[in-house]
Amino acid sequence: MIVDTTVQQKAIAYPTDSRLLEIARGKLARLAQRAGLALKQTYEREGKQLRRRAGGYAHAKQFKRLRRVLKRQRTILGRLLRNIERKLPNASTERQASLSIWLERAWRICRQRAKDKHKLYALHAPEVECISKGKARQPYEFGVKVSLAITEKQGLIVGARSFVGNPYDGHTLSGQLEQTSIQLQDLPGVSKPKTVLADLGYRGVDADLAPVQLIHRGKHKSLSSTQRRWLKRRQAIEPIIGHVKQDHGMQRCWLKGQTGDALHAVLCAVGYNLRWLLRAIVRLGLAPVFFVLEWLRSLHNASRGTLLAPPTTA
């Protein structure tokens, strides 16, 4: 079995400080008005002007002016949040519960700074994490980490699982093996995975995987000739990740919450496996057999519909 991780990006805009502050201000102002809270000021006009100015200053690399605008945006957002908190007891119980969730997220956005950890990157999607990609064109991706597992010879996906936060790749392997074992346990003649091929991001977890054997490039000197031949198949998962992301929609997840992330990863893998199965049918020369079976099924349905049709009256 070959295992690797990738990033399933969330359907969010690029999280700039100015944009997050303005979205939080607008969202809380609308929710407060729907709850019937009489706000002293919503800063609607000033908020839009500040966001436009921040974009211009950032484009012109005038960072001193940009910091001044961001400071003002945090000031007006803090004023609005304190005003809502003072008048929150006047709202109904349901409105108070809804507003409390959004108030907590808005305070996180208002107080977070550039070098803080566990920041909020989208007001509507708190599960989004910033994952470093390490490439010059796109250094960071915003979403969740997804682990994929494929068979060593045929390249069929036997595991797809999303992970909360940004865990170390090696710490995702036990969860991935658990999912794969559950999916394969009811198949006749199929045993649980005994050997895992991975990259160097999975080092240091051999003790947690016993009796499963982990093979990666760091063990090259201690591997047998057979294991070295297996290791040459490790990179076979890379094009499969590309096809799953580009052809089957894992490039961007539009589903809500952590449950949506998990379902989206599994469904994208199912789509890839269906296409893999259709290619296998054509490759093995079984397409004519399926055409004949489909033709017989259509004839059966047509005859059954004729027998069940009610008699027509003149």
PDB file of C-alpha atoms in Angstrom:
ATOM      1  CA  MET A   1       0.000   0.000   0.000  1.00  0.00           C
ATOM      2  CA  ILE A   2       1.233   3.500  -0.874  1.00  0.00           C
ATOM      3  CA  VAL A   3       0.263   6.464   1.324  1.00  0.00           C
ATOM      4  CA  ASP A   4       0.644  10.215   0.872  1.00  0.00           C
ATOM      5  CA  THR A   5      -1.066  13.409   1.999  1.00  0.00           C
ATOM      6  CA  THR A   6      -2.333  16.454   0.142  1.00  0.00           C
ATOM      7  CA  VAL A   7      -4.315  19.600   0.905  1.00  0.00           C
ATOM      8  CA  GLN A   8      -8.023  19.847   0.139  1.00  0.00           C
ATOM      9  CA  GLN A   9      -8.573  23.581  -0.178  1.00  0.00           C
ATOM     10  CA  LYS A  10     -11.709  25.162   1.221  1.00  0.00           C
ATOM     11  CA  ALA A  11     -13.926  27.441  -0.856  1.00  0.00           C
ATOM     12  CA  ILE A  12     -12.783  30.678   0.789  1.00  0.00           C
ATOM     13  CA  ALA A  13     -11.218  33.883  -0.464  1.00  0.00           C
ATOM     14  CA  TYR A  14      -7.599  34.674   0.349  1.00  0.00           C
ATOM     15  CA  PRO A  15      -7.648  35.664   4.049  1.00  0.00           C
ATOM     16  CA  THR A  16      -6.267  39.195   4.293  1.00  0.00           C
ATOM     17  CA  ASP A  17      -6.615  41.055   7.605  1.00  0.00           C
ATOM     18  CA  SER A  18      -8.577  43.924   6.086  1.00  0.00           C
ATOM     19  CA  ARG A  19     -11.067  41.626   4.393  1.00  0.00           C
ATOM     20  CA  LEU A  20     -11.648  39.493   7.496  1.00  0.00           C
ATOM     21  CA  LEU A  21     -12.205  42.556   9.700  1.00  0.00           C
ATOM     22  CA  GLU A  22     -14.709  44.077   7.272  1.00  0.00           C
ATOM     23  CA  ILE A  23     -16.602  40.794   6.808  1.00  0.00           C
ATOM     24  CA  ALA A  24     -16.832  40.334  10.583  1.00  0.00           C
ATOM     25  CA  ARG A  25     -18.149  43.889  11.011  1.00  0.00           C
ATOM     26  CA  GLY A  26     -20.775  43.491   8.281  1.00  0.00           C
ATOM     27  CA  LYS A  27     -21.895  40.054   9.489  1.00  0.00           C
ATOM     28  CA  LEU A  28     -22.353  41.132  13.107  1.00  0.00           C
ATOM     29  CA  ALA A  29     -24.163  44.331  12.107  1.00  0.00           C
ATOM     30  CA  ARG A  30     -26.675  42.374   9.995  1.00  0.00           C
ATOM     31  CA  LEU A  31     -27.259  39.744  12.690  1.00  0.00           C
ATOM     32  CA  ALA A  32     -27.808  42.415  15.339  1.00  0.00           C
ATOM     33  CA  GLN A  33     -30.361  44.223  13.184  1.00  0.00           C
ATOM     34  CA  ARG A  34     -32.215  40.947  12.514  1.00  0.00           C
ATOM     35  CA  ALA A  35     -32.293  40.298  16.264  1.00  0.00           C
ATOM     36  CA  GLY A  36     -33.907  43.696  16.821  1.00  0.00           C
ATOM     37  CA  LEU A  37     -30.951  45.290  18.609  1.00  0.00           C
ATOM     38  CA  ALA A  38     -30.806  49.077  18.200  1.00  0.00           C
ATOM     39  CA  LEU A  39     -27.136  49.737  17.513  1.00  0.00           C
ATOM     40  CA  LYS A  40     -25.656  53.174  18.046  1.00  0.00           C
ATOM     41  CA  GLN A  41     -23.592  52.932  14.855  1.00  0.00           C
ATOM     42  CA  THR A  42     -22.781  50.178  12.333  1.00  0.00           C
ATOM     43  CA  TYR A  43     -19.866  51.928  10.537  1.00  0.00           C
ATOM     44  CA  GLU A  44     -21.212  50.726   7.177  1.00  0.00           C
ATOM     45  CA  ARG A  45     -19.846  53.559   5.040  1.00  0.00           C
ATOM     46  CA  GLU A  46     -16.520  53.887   6.858  1.00  0.00           C
ATOM     47  CA  GLY A  47     -15.943  50.129   6.814  1.00  0.00           C
ATOM     48  CA  LYS A  48     -16.241  49.927   3.026  1.00  0.00           C
ATOM     49  CA  GLN A  49     -13.959  52.931   2.571  1.00  0.00           C
ATOM     50  CA  LEU A  50     -11.306  51.470   4.872  1.00  0.00           C
ATOM     51  CA  ARG A  51     -11.322  48.146   3.059  1.00  0.00           C
ATOM     52  CA  ARG A  52     -10.834  49.858  -0.307  1.00  0.00           C
ATOM     53  CA  ARG A  53      -8.002  52.017   1.074  1.00  0.00           C
ATOM     54  CA  ALA A  54      -6.277  48.983   2.598  1.00  0.00           C
ATOM     55  CA  GLY A  55      -6.281  47.235  -0.759  1.00  0.00           C
ATOM     56  CA  GLY A  56      -4.743  50.274  -2.436  1.00  0.00           C
ATOM     57  CA  TYR A  57      -2.054  50.695   0.204  1.00  0.00           C
ATOM     58  CA  ALA A  58      -1.136  46.999   0.069  1.00  0.00           C
ATOM     59  CA  HIS A  59      -0.868  47.114  -3.722  1.00  0.00           C
ATOM     60  CA  ALA A  60       1.368  50.201  -3.535  1.00  0.00           C
ATOM     61  CA  LYS A  61       3.438  48.622  -0.702  1.00  0.00           C
ATOM     62  CA  GLN A  62       2.692  51.566   1.584  1.00  0.00           C
ATOM     63  CA  PHE A  63       2.686  49.429   4.700  1.00  0.00           C
ATOM     64  CA  LYS A  64       2.769  52.238   7.262  1.00  0.00           C
ATOM     65  CA  ARG A  65      -0.509  53.594   5.907  1.00  0.00           C
ATOM     66  CA  LEU A  66      -1.861  50.037   5.703  1.00  0.00           C
ATOM     67  CA  ARG A  67      -1.156  49.439   9.396  1.00  0.00           C
ATOM     68  CA  ARG A  68      -2.965  52.674  10.244  1.00  0.00           C
ATOM     69  CA  VAL A  69      -6.054  51.510   8.332  1.00  0.00           C
ATOM     70  CA  LEU A  70      -5.990  48.071   9.964  1.00  0.00           C
ATOM     71  CA  LYS A  71      -5.780  49.690  13.395  1.00  0.00           C
ATOM     72  CA  ARG A  72      -8.878  51.761  12.623  1.00  0.00           C
ATOM     73  CA  GLN A  73     -10.722  48.682  11.343  1.00  0.00           C
ATOM     74  CA  ARG A  74      -9.976  46.818  14.573  1.00  0.00           C
ATOM     75  CA  THR A  75     -11.152  49.847  16.568  1.00  0.00           C
ATOM     76  CA  ILE A  76     -14.550  50.076  14.890  1.00  0.00           C
ATOM     77  CA  LEU A  77     -15.023  46.288  15.024  1.00  0.00           C
ATOM     78  CA  GLY A  78     -14.281  46.289  18.765  1.00  0.00           C
ATOM     79  CA  ARG A  79     -16.748  49.146  19.335  1.00  0.00           C
ATOM     80  CA  LEU A  80     -19.451  47.275  17.424  1.00  0.00           C
ATOM     81  CA  LEU A  81     -18.849  44.023  19.306  1.00  0.00           C
ATOM     82  CA  ARG A  82     -18.975  45.721  22.717  1.00  0.00           C
ATOM     83  CA  ASN A  83     -22.183  47.516  21.728  1.00  0.00           C
ATOM     84  CA  ILE A  84     -23.776  44.202  20.714  1.00  0.00           C
ATOM     85  CA  GLU A  85     -22.636  42.492  23.942  1.00  0.00           C
ATOM     86  CA  ARG A  86     -24.216  45.245  26.056  1.00  0.00           C
ATOM     87  CA  LYS A  87     -27.578  44.856  24.300  1.00  0.00           C
ATOM     88  CA  LEU A  88     -27.467  41.070  23.866  1.00  0.00           C
ATOM     89  CA  PRO A  89     -29.762  40.339  26.887  1.00  0.00           C
ATOM     90  CA  ASN A  90     -32.591  42.188  25.078  1.00  0.00           C
ATOM     91  CA  ALA A  91     -32.663  39.571  22.289  1.00  0.00           C
ATOM     92  CA  SER A  92     -34.499  36.247  22.355  1.00  0.00           C
ATOM     93  CA  THR A  93     -32.816  33.060  23.583  1.00  0.00           C
ATOM     94  CA  GLU A  94     -32.351  31.662  20.075  1.00  0.00           C
ATOM     95  CA  ARG A  95     -30.870  34.917  18.819  1.00  0.00           C
ATOM     96  CA  GLN A  96     -28.522  35.076  21.797  1.00  0.00           C
ATOM     97  CA  ALA A  97     -27.201  31.569  21.067  1.00  0.00           C
ATOM     98  CA  SER A  98     -26.631  32.405  17.401  1.00  0.00           C
ATOM     99  CA  LEU A  99     -25.003  35.759  18.133  1.00  0.00           C
ATOM    100  CA  SER A 100     -22.700  34.258  20.771  1.00  0.00           C
ATOM    101  CA  ILE A 101     -21.101  31.947  18.184  1.00  0.00           C
ATOM    102  CA  TRP A 102     -20.452  34.781  15.746  1.00  0.00           C
ATOM    103  CA  LEU A 103     -19.275  37.119  18.512  1.00  0.00           C
ATOM    104  CA  GLU A 104     -16.630  34.600  19.603  1.00  0.00           C
ATOM    105  CA  ARG A 105     -15.343  34.264  16.028  1.00  0.00           C
ATOM    106  CA  ALA A 106     -15.364  38.032  15.464  1.00  0.00           C
ATOM    107  CA  TRP A 107     -13.351  38.610  18.653  1.00  0.00           C
ATOM    108  CA  ARG A 108     -10.793  36.061  17.436  1.00  0.00           C
ATOM    109  CA  ILE A 109     -10.421  37.969  14.165  1.00  0.00           C
ATOM    110  CA  CYS A 110     -10.189  41.300  15.983  1.00  0.00           C
ATOM    111  CA  ARG A 111      -7.459  40.142  18.387  1.00  0.00           C
ATOM    112  CA  GLN A 112      -5.313  37.886  16.195  1.00  0.00           C
ATOM    113  CA  ARG A 113      -2.024  39.158  14.768  1.00  0.00           C
ATOM    114  CA  ALA A 114       0.231  38.085  11.933  1.00  0.00           C
ATOM    115  CA  LYS A 115       2.516  35.759  13.909  1.00  0.00           C
ATOM    116  CA  ASP A 116      -0.151  34.170  16.121  1.00  0.00           C
ATOM    117  CA  LYS A 117      -0.902  30.453  16.003  1.00  0.00           C
ATOM    118  CA  HIS A 118      -4.319  28.835  15.478  1.00  0.00           C
ATOM    119  CA  LYS A 119      -5.677  31.851  13.629  1.00  0.00           C
ATOM    120  CA  LEU A 120      -9.123  32.117  12.065  1.00  0.00           C
ATOM    121  CA  TYR A 121      -8.887  32.322   8.265  1.00  0.00           C
ATOM    122  CA  ALA A 122     -12.599  32.422   7.390  1.00  0.00           C
ATOM    123  CA  LEU A 123     -15.520  33.654   9.466  1.00  0.00           C
ATOM    124  CA  HIS A 124     -17.863  30.920   8.162  1.00  0.00           C
ATOM    125  CA  ALA A 125     -15.281  28.090   8.196  1.00  0.00           C
ATOM    126  CA  PRO A 126     -13.292  27.954  11.463  1.00  0.00           C
ATOM    127  CA  GLU A 127     -11.936  24.500  10.541  1.00  0.00           C
ATOM    128  CA  VAL A 128      -9.663  25.951   7.828  1.00  0.00           C
ATOM    129  CA  GLU A 129      -5.925  25.665   8.480  1.00  0.00           C
ATOM    130  CA  CYS A 130      -2.947  27.321   6.784  1.00  0.00           C
ATOM    131  CA  ILE A 131      -0.762  24.490   5.438  1.00  0.00           C
ATOM    132  CA  SER A 132       2.661  25.279   4.045  1.00  0.00           C
ATOM    133  CA  LYS A 133       3.236  23.872   0.574  1.00  0.00           C
ATOM    134  CA  GLY A 134       6.892  24.892   0.300  1.00  0.00           C
ATOM    135  CA  LYS A 135       6.729  26.020  -3.323  1.00  0.00           C
ATOM    136  CA  ALA A 136       7.541  29.466  -4.686  1.00  0.00           C
ATOM    137  CA  ARG A 137       4.402  29.849  -6.793  1.00  0.00           C
ATOM    138  CA  GLN A 138       1.988  28.990  -3.974  1.00  0.00           C
ATOM    139  CA  PRO A 139       3.728  28.849  -0.582  1.00  0.00           C
ATOM    140  CA  TYR A 140       0.545  28.250   1.446  1.00  0.00           C
ATOM    141  CA  GLU A 141      -2.801  26.523   0.971  1.00  0.00           C
ATOM    142  CA  PHE A 142      -5.896  27.062   3.108  1.00  0.00           C
ATOM    143  CA  GLY A 143      -7.967  23.981   3.822  1.00  0.00           C
ATOM    144  CA  VAL A 144      -7.585  20.594   5.513  1.00  0.00           C
ATOM    145  CA  LYS A 145      -5.047  17.800   5.194  1.00  0.00           C
ATOM    146  CA  VAL A 146      -6.257  14.662   3.387  1.00  0.00           C
ATOM    147  CA  SER A 147      -4.499  11.290   3.358  1.00  0.00           C
ATOM    148  CA  LEU A 148      -4.851   8.928   0.379  1.00  0.00           C
ATOM    149  CA  ALA A 149      -3.903   5.242   0.252  1.00  0.00           C
ATOM    150  CA  ILE A 150      -3.658   3.204  -2.971  1.00  0.00           C
ATOM    151  CA  THR A 151      -2.751  -0.361  -3.871  1.00  0.00           C
ATOM    152  CA  GLU A 152       0.860  -0.879  -4.877  1.00  0.00           C
ATOM    153  CA  LYS A 153       0.263  -2.547  -8.271  1.00  0.00           C
ATOM    154  CA  GLN A 154      -3.108  -1.440  -9.648  1.00  0.00           C
ATOM    155  CA  GLY A 155      -3.389   2.064  -8.171  1.00  0.00           C
ATOM    156  CA  LEU A 156      -6.901   1.647  -6.738  1.00  0.00           C
ATOM    157  CA  ILE A 157      -7.736   4.037  -3.891  1.00  0.00           C
ATOM    158  CA  VAL A 158      -8.435   2.021  -0.729  1.00  0.00           C
ATOM    159  CA  GLY A 159      -8.463   4.903   1.756  1.00  0.00           C
ATOM    160  CA  ALA A 160      -9.282   8.627   1.806  1.00  0.00           C
ATOM    161  CA  ARG A 161      -9.519  10.480   5.091  1.00  0.00           C
ATOM    162  CA  SER A 162      -9.400  14.117   6.178  1.00  0.00           C
ATOM    163  CA  PHE A 163      -7.688  15.231   9.393  1.00  0.00           C
ATOM    164  CA  VAL A 164      -8.544  18.145  11.665  1.00  0.00           C
ATOM    165  CA  GLY A 165      -5.805  20.704  12.141  1.00  0.00           C
ATOM    166  CA  ASN A 166      -2.410  20.387  10.508  1.00  0.00           C
ATOM    167  CA  PRO A 167      -0.940  17.146  11.919  1.00  0.00           C
ATOM    168  CA  TYR A 168       2.475  15.750  11.091  1.00  0.00           C
ATOM    169  CA  ASP A 169       2.195  13.293   8.191  1.00  0.00           C
ATOM    170  CA  GLY A 170       3.486  10.410  10.285  1.00  0.00           C
ATOM    171  CA  HIS A 171       0.746  10.951  12.874  1.00  0.00           C
ATOM    172  CA  THR A 172      -1.949  10.486  10.204  1.00  0.00           C
ATOM    173  CA  LEU A 173      -0.749   7.026   9.208  1.00  0.00           C
ATOM    174  CA  SER A 174      -2.372   5.063  12.047  1.00  0.00           C
ATOM    175  CA  GLY A 175      -5.767   6.617  11.291  1.00  0.00           C
ATOM    176  CA  GLN A 176      -5.366   5.898   7.596  1.00  0.00           C
ATOM    177  CA  LEU A 177      -4.466   2.252   8.286  1.00  0.00           C
ATOM    178  CA  GLU A 178      -7.512   1.924  10.538  1.00  0.00           C
ATOM    179  CA  GLN A 179      -9.852   3.187   7.808  1.00  0.00           C
ATOM    180  CA  THR A 180      -8.259   0.959   5.152  1.00  0.00           C
ATOM    181  CA  SER A 181      -8.478  -2.142   7.366  1.00  0.00           C
ATOM    182  CA  ILE A 182     -12.178  -1.513   8.059  1.00  0.00           C
ATOM    183  CA  GLN A 183     -12.938  -1.172   4.351  1.00  0.00           C
ATOM    184  CA  LEU A 184     -11.031  -4.329   3.380  1.00  0.00           C
ATOM    185  CA  GLN A 185     -12.088  -6.633   6.219  1.00  0.00           C
ATOM    186  CA  ASP A 186     -15.288  -7.907   4.535  1.00  0.00           C
ATOM    187  CA  LEU A 187     -13.714  -8.596   1.123  1.00  0.00           C
ATOM    188  CA  PRO A 188     -13.013 -12.312   0.517  1.00  0.00           C
ATOM    189  CA  GLY A 189      -9.391 -13.153  -0.200  1.00  0.00           C
ATOM    190  CA  VAL A 190      -8.131  -9.656   0.681  1.00  0.00           C
ATOM    191  CA  SER A 191      -5.829  -9.298   3.685  1.00  0.00           C
ATOM    192  CA  LYS A 192      -5.083  -6.203   5.731  1.00  0.00           C
ATOM    193  CA  PRO A 193      -2.110  -4.102   4.574  1.00  0.00           C
ATOM    194  CA  LYS A 194       1.195  -5.372   5.928  1.00  0.00           C
ATOM    195  CA  THR A 195       3.618  -2.994   4.173  1.00  0.00           C
ATOM    196  CA  VAL A 196       3.309   0.760   3.665  1.00  0.00           C
ATOM    197  CA  LEU A 197       5.371   2.755   1.160  1.00  0.00           C
ATOM    198  CA  ALA A 198       5.693   6.448   2.045  1.00  0.00           C
ATOM    199  CA  ASP A 199       7.940   9.475   1.645  1.00  0.00           C
ATOM    200  CA  LEU A 200      10.270  10.968   4.244  1.00  0.00           C
ATOM    201  CA  GLY A 201       7.408  12.884   5.859  1.00  0.00           C
ATOM    202  CA  TYR A 202       6.391   9.667   7.632  1.00  0.00           C
ATOM    203  CA  ARG A 203       9.654   9.073   9.508  1.00  0.00           C
ATOM    204  CA  GLY A 204       9.714   8.183  13.187  1.00  0.00           C
ATOM    205  CA  VAL A 205       6.417   6.292  13.598  1.00  0.00           C
ATOM    206  CA  ASP A 206       7.572   2.685  13.131  1.00  0.00           C
ATOM    207  CA  ALA A 207       6.873   1.772  16.764  1.00  0.00           C
ATOM    208  CA  ASP A 208       3.243   2.936  16.499  1.00  0.00           C
ATOM    209  CA  LEU A 209       2.529   0.845  13.373  1.00  0.00           C
ATOM    210  CA  ALA A 210       3.723  -2.613  14.470  1.00  0.00           C
ATOM    211  CA  PRO A 211       3.242  -5.197  12.978  1.00  0.00           C
ATOM    212  CA  VAL A 212       2.812  -3.097   9.794  1.00  0.00           C
ATOM    213  CA  GLN A 213       6.152  -2.430   8.077  1.00  0.00           C
ATOM    214  CA  LEU A 214       6.930   1.136   6.981  1.00  0.00           C
ATOM    215  CA  ILE A 215       9.325   1.598   4.051  1.00  0.00           C
ATOM    216  CA  HIS A 216      10.725   4.970   3.010  1.00  0.00           C
ATOM    217  CA  ARG A 217      13.874   6.347   1.405  1.00  0.00           C
ATOM    218  CA  GLY A 218      15.557   6.977   4.746  1.00  0.00           C
ATOM    219  CA  LYS A 219      15.931   3.214   5.241  1.00  0.00           C
ATOM    220  CA  HIS A 220      17.492   2.585   1.829  1.00  0.00           C
ATOM    221  CA  LYS A 221      20.732   1.026   3.140  1.00  0.00           C
ATOM    222  CA  SER A 222      18.922  -1.502   5.324  1.00  0.00           C
ATOM    223  CA  LEU A 223      16.354  -2.576   2.698  1.00  0.00           C
ATOM    224  CA  SER A 224      16.487  -5.799   0.751  1.00  0.00           C
ATOM    225  CA  SER A 225      16.503  -5.859  -3.043  1.00  0.00           C
ATOM    226  CA  THR A 226      12.792  -6.711  -3.077  1.00  0.00           C
ATOM    227  CA  GLN A 227      11.954  -3.813  -0.766  1.00  0.00           C
ATOM    228  CA  ARG A 228      14.022  -1.431  -2.877  1.00  0.00           C
ATOM    229  CA  ARG A 229      12.045  -2.532  -5.911  1.00  0.00           C
ATOM    230  CA  TRP A 230       8.822  -1.843  -4.011  1.00  0.00           C
ATOM    231  CA  LEU A 231      10.112   1.587  -3.012  1.00  0.00           C
ATOM    232  CA  LYS A 232      10.454   2.567  -6.674  1.00  0.00           C
ATOM    233  CA  ARG A 233       6.643   2.410  -6.857  1.00  0.00           C
ATOM    234  CA  ARG A 234       6.256   5.041  -4.101  1.00  0.00           C
ATOM    235  CA  GLN A 235       5.823   7.970  -6.493  1.00  0.00           C
ATOM    236  CA  ALA A 236       2.967   6.197  -8.321  1.00  0.00           C
ATOM    237  CA  ILE A 237       0.561   7.960  -5.956  1.00  0.00           C
ATOM    238  CA  GLU A 238       1.564  11.446  -7.155  1.00  0.00           C
ATOM    239  CA  PRO A 239      -0.322  11.396 -10.519  1.00  0.00           C
ATOM    240  CA  ILE A 240      -3.309   9.811  -8.782  1.00  0.00           C
ATOM    241  CA  ILE A 241      -3.462  12.743  -6.355  1.00  0.00           C
ATOM    242  CA  GLY A 242      -3.342  15.089  -9.344  1.00  0.00           C
ATOM    243  CA  HIS A 243      -6.218  13.287 -11.105  1.00  0.00           C
ATOM    244  CA  VAL A 244      -8.337  13.196  -7.941  1.00  0.00           C
ATOM    245  CA  LYS A 245      -7.870  16.942  -7.462  1.00  0.00           C
ATOM    246  CA  GLN A 246      -8.241  18.088 -11.074  1.00  0.00           C
ATOM    247  CA  ASP A 247     -10.716  15.549 -12.516  1.00  0.00           C
ATOM    248  CA  HIS A 248     -12.813  14.663  -9.466  1.00  0.00           C
ATOM    249  CA  GLY A 249     -13.150  17.936  -7.535  1.00  0.00           C
ATOM    250  CA  MET A 250     -10.799  17.591  -4.561  1.00  0.00           C
ATOM    251  CA  GLN A 251      -9.100  20.849  -5.601  1.00  0.00           C
ATOM    252  CA  ARG A 252     -11.810  22.854  -3.812  1.00  0.00           C
ATOM    253  CA  CYS A 253     -14.329  21.781  -1.168  1.00  0.00           C
ATOM    254  CA  TRP A 254     -17.677  23.576  -1.014  1.00  0.00           C
ATOM    255  CA  LEU A 255     -19.256  21.424   1.725  1.00  0.00           C
ATOM    256  CA  LYS A 256     -19.755  22.784   5.228  1.00  0.00           C
ATOM    257  CA  GLY A 257     -17.733  21.978   8.311  1.00  0.00           C
ATOM    258  CA  GLN A 258     -15.489  19.077   9.236  1.00  0.00           C
ATOM    259  CA  THR A 259     -18.176  16.571   8.219  1.00  0.00           C
ATOM    260  CA  GLY A 260     -18.339  18.143   4.767  1.00  0.00           C
ATOM    261  CA  ASP A 261     -14.553  17.909   4.417  1.00  0.00           C
ATOM    262  CA  ALA A 262     -14.586  14.202   5.309  1.00  0.00           C
ATOM    263  CA  LEU A 263     -17.469  13.395   2.943  1.00  0.00           C
ATOM    264  CA  HIS A 264     -15.919  15.378   0.104  1.00  0.00           C
ATOM    265  CA  ALA A 265     -12.619  13.503   0.361  1.00  0.00           C
ATOM    266  CA  VAL A 266     -14.358  10.106   0.304  1.00  0.00           C
ATOM    267  CA  LEU A 267     -16.663  11.006  -2.599  1.00  0.00           C
ATOM    268  CA  CYS A 268     -13.774  12.294  -4.711  1.00  0.00           C
ATOM    269  CA  ALA A 269     -11.973   8.982  -4.150  1.00  0.00           C
ATOM    270  CA  VAL A 270     -15.145   7.080  -5.101  1.00  0.00           C
ATOM    271  CA  GLY A 271     -15.350   9.040  -8.359  1.00  0.00           C
ATOM    272  CA  TYR A 272     -11.764   8.126  -9.193  1.00  0.00           C
ATOM    273  CA  ASN A 273     -12.401   4.442  -8.431  1.00  0.00           C
ATOM    274  CA  LEU A 274     -15.471   4.378 -10.696  1.00  0.00           C
ATOM    275  CA  ARG A 275     -13.431   5.741 -13.581  1.00  0.00           C
ATOM    276  CA  TRP A 276     -10.668   3.245 -12.740  1.00  0.00           C
ATOM    277  CA  LEU A 277     -13.226   0.404 -12.908  1.00  0.00           C
ATOM    278  CA  LEU A 278     -14.548   1.534 -16.306  1.00  0.00           C
ATOM    279  CA  ARG A 279     -11.014   1.652 -17.693  1.00  0.00           C
ATOM    280  CA  ALA A 280     -10.351  -1.833 -16.306  1.00  0.00           C
ATOM    281  CA  ILE A 281     -13.478  -3.173 -18.046  1.00  0.00           C
ATOM    282  CA  VAL A 282     -12.286  -1.803 -21.384  1.00  0.00           C
ATOM    283  CA  ARG A 283      -8.711  -2.967 -20.809  1.00  0.00           C
ATOM    284  CA  LEU A 284      -9.786  -6.547 -20.043  1.00  0.00           C
ATOM    285  CA  GLY A 285     -12.034  -6.725 -23.100  1.00  0.00           C
ATOM    286  CA  LEU A 286     -15.240  -7.053 -21.070  1.00  0.00           C
ATOM    287  CA  ALA A 287     -17.033  -4.120 -22.676  1.00  0.00           C
ATOM    288  CA  PRO A 288     -19.020  -6.299 -25.193  1.00  0.00           C
ATOM    289  CA  VAL A 289     -20.244  -8.490 -22.331  1.00  0.00           C
ATOM    290  CA  PHE A 290     -21.584  -5.472 -20.473  1.00  0.00           C
ATOM    291  CA  PHE A 291     -23.220  -4.147 -23.646  1.00  0.00           C
ATOM    292  CA  VAL A 292     -25.058  -7.476 -24.085  1.00  0.00           C
ATOM    293  CA  LEU A 293     -26.157  -7.506 -20.445  1.00  0.00           C
ATOM    294  CA  GLU A 294     -27.418  -3.933 -20.723  1.00  0.00           C
ATOM    295  CA  TRP A 295     -29.312  -4.832 -23.929  1.00  0.00           C
ATOM    296  CA  LEU A 296     -30.949  -7.835 -22.214  1.00  0.00           C
ATOM    297  CA  ARG A 297     -31.887  -5.676 -19.245  1.00  0.00           C
ATOM    298  CA  SER A 298     -33.521  -3.093 -21.513  1.00  0.00           C
ATOM    299  CA  LEU A 299     -35.477  -5.841 -23.308  1.00  0.00           C
ATOM    300  CA  HIS A 300     -36.641  -7.240 -19.971  1.00  0.00           C
ATOM    301  CA  ASN A 301     -37.786  -3.826 -18.777  1.00  0.00           C
ATOM    302  CA  ALA A 302     -39.592  -3.168 -22.064  1.00  0.00           C
ATOM    303  CA  SER A 303     -41.437  -6.507 -21.971  1.00  0.00           C
ATOM    304  CA  ARG A 304     -42.305  -6.042 -18.304  1.00  0.00           C
ATOM    305  CA  GLY A 305     -43.684  -2.597 -19.048  1.00  0.00           C
ATOM    306  CA  THR A 306     -45.844  -4.040 -21.854  1.00  0.00           C
ATOM    307  CA  LEU A 307     -47.287  -6.724 -19.579  1.00  0.00           C
ATOM    308  CA  LEU A 308     -48.060  -4.261 -16.803  1.00  0.00           C
ATOM    309  CA  ALA A 309     -49.583  -1.615 -19.077  1.00  0.00           C
ATOM    310  CA  PRO A 310     -53.356  -1.173 -18.475  1.00  0.00           C
ATOM    311  CA  PRO A 311     -55.710  -1.967 -21.377  1.00  0.00           C
ATOM    312  CA  THR A 312     -56.833   1.004 -23.404  1.00  0.00           C
ATOM    313  CA  THR A 313     -60.539   1.757 -23.804  1.00  0.00           C
ATOM    314  CA  ALA A 314     -62.055   2.864 -27.061  1.00  0.00           C
TER     315      ALA A 314
END
